[in-house]
Coordinates of N, CA, C and O in Angstrom, one line a residue:
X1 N 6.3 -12.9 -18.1 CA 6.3 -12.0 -17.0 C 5.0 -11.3 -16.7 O 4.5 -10.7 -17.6
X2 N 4.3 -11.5 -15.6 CA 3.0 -11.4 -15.6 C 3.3 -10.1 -14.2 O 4.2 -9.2 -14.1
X3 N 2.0 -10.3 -13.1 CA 2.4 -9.4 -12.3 C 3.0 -9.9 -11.0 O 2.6 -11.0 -10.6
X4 N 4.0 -9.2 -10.1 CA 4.1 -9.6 -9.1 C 3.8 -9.5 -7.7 O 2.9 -8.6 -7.7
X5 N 3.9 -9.8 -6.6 CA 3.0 -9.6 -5.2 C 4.6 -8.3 -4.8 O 5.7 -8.7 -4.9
X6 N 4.2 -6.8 -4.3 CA 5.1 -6.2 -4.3 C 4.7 -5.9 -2.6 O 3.6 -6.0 -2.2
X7 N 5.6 -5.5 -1.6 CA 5.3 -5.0 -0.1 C 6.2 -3.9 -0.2 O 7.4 -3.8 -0.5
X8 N 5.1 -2.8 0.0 CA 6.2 -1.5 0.4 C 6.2 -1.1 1.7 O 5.1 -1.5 2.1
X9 N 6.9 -0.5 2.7 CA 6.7 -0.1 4.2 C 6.5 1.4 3.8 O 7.4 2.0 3.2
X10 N 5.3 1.8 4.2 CA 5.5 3.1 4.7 C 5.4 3.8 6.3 O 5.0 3.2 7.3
X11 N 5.9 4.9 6.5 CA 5.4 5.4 8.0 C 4.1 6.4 8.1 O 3.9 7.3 7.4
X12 N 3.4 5.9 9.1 CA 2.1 6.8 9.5 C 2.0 8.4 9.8 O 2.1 8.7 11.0
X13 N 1.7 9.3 8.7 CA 2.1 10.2 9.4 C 1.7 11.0 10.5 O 2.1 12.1 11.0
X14 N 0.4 10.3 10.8 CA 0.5 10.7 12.6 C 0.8 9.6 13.7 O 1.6 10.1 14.6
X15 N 0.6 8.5 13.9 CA 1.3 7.8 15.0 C 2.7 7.5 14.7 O 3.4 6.8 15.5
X16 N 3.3 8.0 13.4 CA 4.8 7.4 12.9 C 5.2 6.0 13.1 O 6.4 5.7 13.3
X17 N 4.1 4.9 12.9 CA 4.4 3.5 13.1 C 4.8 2.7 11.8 O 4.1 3.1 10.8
X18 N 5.4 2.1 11.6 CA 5.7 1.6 9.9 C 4.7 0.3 9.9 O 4.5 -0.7 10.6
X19 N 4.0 0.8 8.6 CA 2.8 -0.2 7.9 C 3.7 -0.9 6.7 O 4.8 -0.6 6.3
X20 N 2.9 -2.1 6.4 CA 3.8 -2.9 5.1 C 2.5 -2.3 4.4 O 1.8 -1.6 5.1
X21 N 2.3 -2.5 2.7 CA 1.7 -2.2 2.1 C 2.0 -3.1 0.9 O 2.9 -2.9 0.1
X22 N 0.6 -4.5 0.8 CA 0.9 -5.2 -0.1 C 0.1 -5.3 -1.0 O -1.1 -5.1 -0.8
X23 N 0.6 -5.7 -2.4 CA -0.2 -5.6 -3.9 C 0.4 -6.3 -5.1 O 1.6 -6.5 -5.3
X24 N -0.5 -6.4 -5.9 CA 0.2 -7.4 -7.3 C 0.3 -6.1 -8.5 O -0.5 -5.2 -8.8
X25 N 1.5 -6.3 -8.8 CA 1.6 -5.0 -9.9 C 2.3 -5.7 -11.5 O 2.8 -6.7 -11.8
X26 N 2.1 -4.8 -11.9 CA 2.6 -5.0 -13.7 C 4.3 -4.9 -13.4 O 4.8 -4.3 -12.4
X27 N 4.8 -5.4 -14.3 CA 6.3 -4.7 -15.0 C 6.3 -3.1 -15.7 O 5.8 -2.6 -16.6
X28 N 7.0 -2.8 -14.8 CA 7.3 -1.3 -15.4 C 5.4 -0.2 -15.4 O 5.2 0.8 -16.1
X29 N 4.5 -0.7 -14.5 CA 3.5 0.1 -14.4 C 3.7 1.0 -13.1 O 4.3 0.8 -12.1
X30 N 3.0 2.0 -13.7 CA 3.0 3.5 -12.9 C 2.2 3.5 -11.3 O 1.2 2.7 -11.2
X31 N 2.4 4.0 -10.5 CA 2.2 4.4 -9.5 C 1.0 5.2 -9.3 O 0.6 5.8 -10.3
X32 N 0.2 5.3 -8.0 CA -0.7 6.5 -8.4 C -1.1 6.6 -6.8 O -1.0 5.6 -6.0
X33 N -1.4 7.4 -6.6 CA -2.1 7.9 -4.9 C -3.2 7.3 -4.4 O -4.3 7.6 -4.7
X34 N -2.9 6.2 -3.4 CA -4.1 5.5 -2.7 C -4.5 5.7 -1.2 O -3.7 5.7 -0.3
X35 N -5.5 5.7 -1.1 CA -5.7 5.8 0.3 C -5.8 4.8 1.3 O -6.7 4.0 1.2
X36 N -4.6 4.7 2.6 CA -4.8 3.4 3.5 C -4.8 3.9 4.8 O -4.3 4.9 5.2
X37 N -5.5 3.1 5.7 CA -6.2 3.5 7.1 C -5.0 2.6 7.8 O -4.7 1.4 7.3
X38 N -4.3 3.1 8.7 CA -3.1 2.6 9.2 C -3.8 2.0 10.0 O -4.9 2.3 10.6
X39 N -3.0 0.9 10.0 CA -3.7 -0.5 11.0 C -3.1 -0.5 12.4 O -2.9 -1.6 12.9
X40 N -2.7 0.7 13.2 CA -2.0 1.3 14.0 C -3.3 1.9 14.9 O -4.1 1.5 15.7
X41 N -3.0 3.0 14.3 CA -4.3 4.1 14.9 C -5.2 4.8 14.0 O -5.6 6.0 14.0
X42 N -5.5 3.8 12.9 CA -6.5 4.3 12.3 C -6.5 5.1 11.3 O -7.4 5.0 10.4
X43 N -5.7 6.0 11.4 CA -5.9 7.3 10.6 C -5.5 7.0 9.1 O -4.7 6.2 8.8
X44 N -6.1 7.7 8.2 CA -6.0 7.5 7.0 C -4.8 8.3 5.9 O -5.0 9.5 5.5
X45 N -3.7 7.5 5.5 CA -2.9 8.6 4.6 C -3.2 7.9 3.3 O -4.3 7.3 3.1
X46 N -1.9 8.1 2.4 CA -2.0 8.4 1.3 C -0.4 7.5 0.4 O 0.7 8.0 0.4
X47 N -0.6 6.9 0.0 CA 0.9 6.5 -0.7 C 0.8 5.6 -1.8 O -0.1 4.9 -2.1
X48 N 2.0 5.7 -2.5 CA 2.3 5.6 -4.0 C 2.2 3.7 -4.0 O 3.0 2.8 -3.6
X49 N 0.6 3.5 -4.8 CA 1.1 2.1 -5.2 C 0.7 1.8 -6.8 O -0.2 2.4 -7.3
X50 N 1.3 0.9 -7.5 CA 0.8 0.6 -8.9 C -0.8 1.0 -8.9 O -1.5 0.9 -7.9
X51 N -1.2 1.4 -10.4 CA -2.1 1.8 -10.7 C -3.5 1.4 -11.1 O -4.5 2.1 -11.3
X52 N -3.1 -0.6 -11.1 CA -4.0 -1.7 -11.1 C -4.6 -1.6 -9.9 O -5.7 -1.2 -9.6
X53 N -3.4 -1.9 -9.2 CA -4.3 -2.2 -7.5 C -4.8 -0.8 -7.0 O -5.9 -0.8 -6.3
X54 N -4.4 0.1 -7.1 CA -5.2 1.4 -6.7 C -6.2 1.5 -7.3 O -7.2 1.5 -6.6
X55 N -6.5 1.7 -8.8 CA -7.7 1.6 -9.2 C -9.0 0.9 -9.0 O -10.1 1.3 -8.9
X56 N -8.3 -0.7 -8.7 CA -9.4 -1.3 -8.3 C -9.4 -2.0 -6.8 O -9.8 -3.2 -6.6
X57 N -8.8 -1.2 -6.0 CA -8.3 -1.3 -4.5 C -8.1 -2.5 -3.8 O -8.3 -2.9 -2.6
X58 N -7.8 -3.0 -4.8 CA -6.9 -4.2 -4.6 C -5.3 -4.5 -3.7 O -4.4 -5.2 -4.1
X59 N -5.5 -3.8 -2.2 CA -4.1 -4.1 -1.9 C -4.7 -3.7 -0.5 O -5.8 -3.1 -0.2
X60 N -3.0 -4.5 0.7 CA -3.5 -4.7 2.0 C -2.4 -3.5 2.6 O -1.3 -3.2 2.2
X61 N -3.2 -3.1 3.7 CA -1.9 -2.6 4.7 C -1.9 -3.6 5.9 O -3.0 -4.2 6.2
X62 N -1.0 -3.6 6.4 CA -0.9 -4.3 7.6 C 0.5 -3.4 9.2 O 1.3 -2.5 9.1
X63 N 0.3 -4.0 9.8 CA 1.3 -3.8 11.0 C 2.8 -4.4 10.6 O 3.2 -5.6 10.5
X64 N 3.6 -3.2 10.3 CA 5.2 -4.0 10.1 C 5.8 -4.0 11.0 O 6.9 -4.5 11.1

């Protein structure tokens, strides 16, 4: 069991458009606060992804 490719949707919290949010994560690893520029209108939030790919900003947002 190695890591897997995980997609979370979040919503923008100023244009309110739902982003996918894709990354390779551990089994059972922790979450941590990353920063993504919605591929909407730009603006930059904040949401919970494993703590590999945030650390070494390793993960995509896209248009869902």
């Amino acid at each position: 069991p190695g890591r897997s490719r995980i997609q979370d949707r979040h919503s923008c919290g100023r244009c309110k458009q739902s982003i996918l949010v894709s990354y390779e994560s551990e089994p059972d690893e922790a979450k941590q606060s990353a920063p993504v520029a919605c591929p909407h209108c730009w603006a930059v939030i904040h949401v919970e992804i494993g703590g590999w790919a945030a650390a070494g900003g390793d993960y995509v947002a896209e248009k869902a």
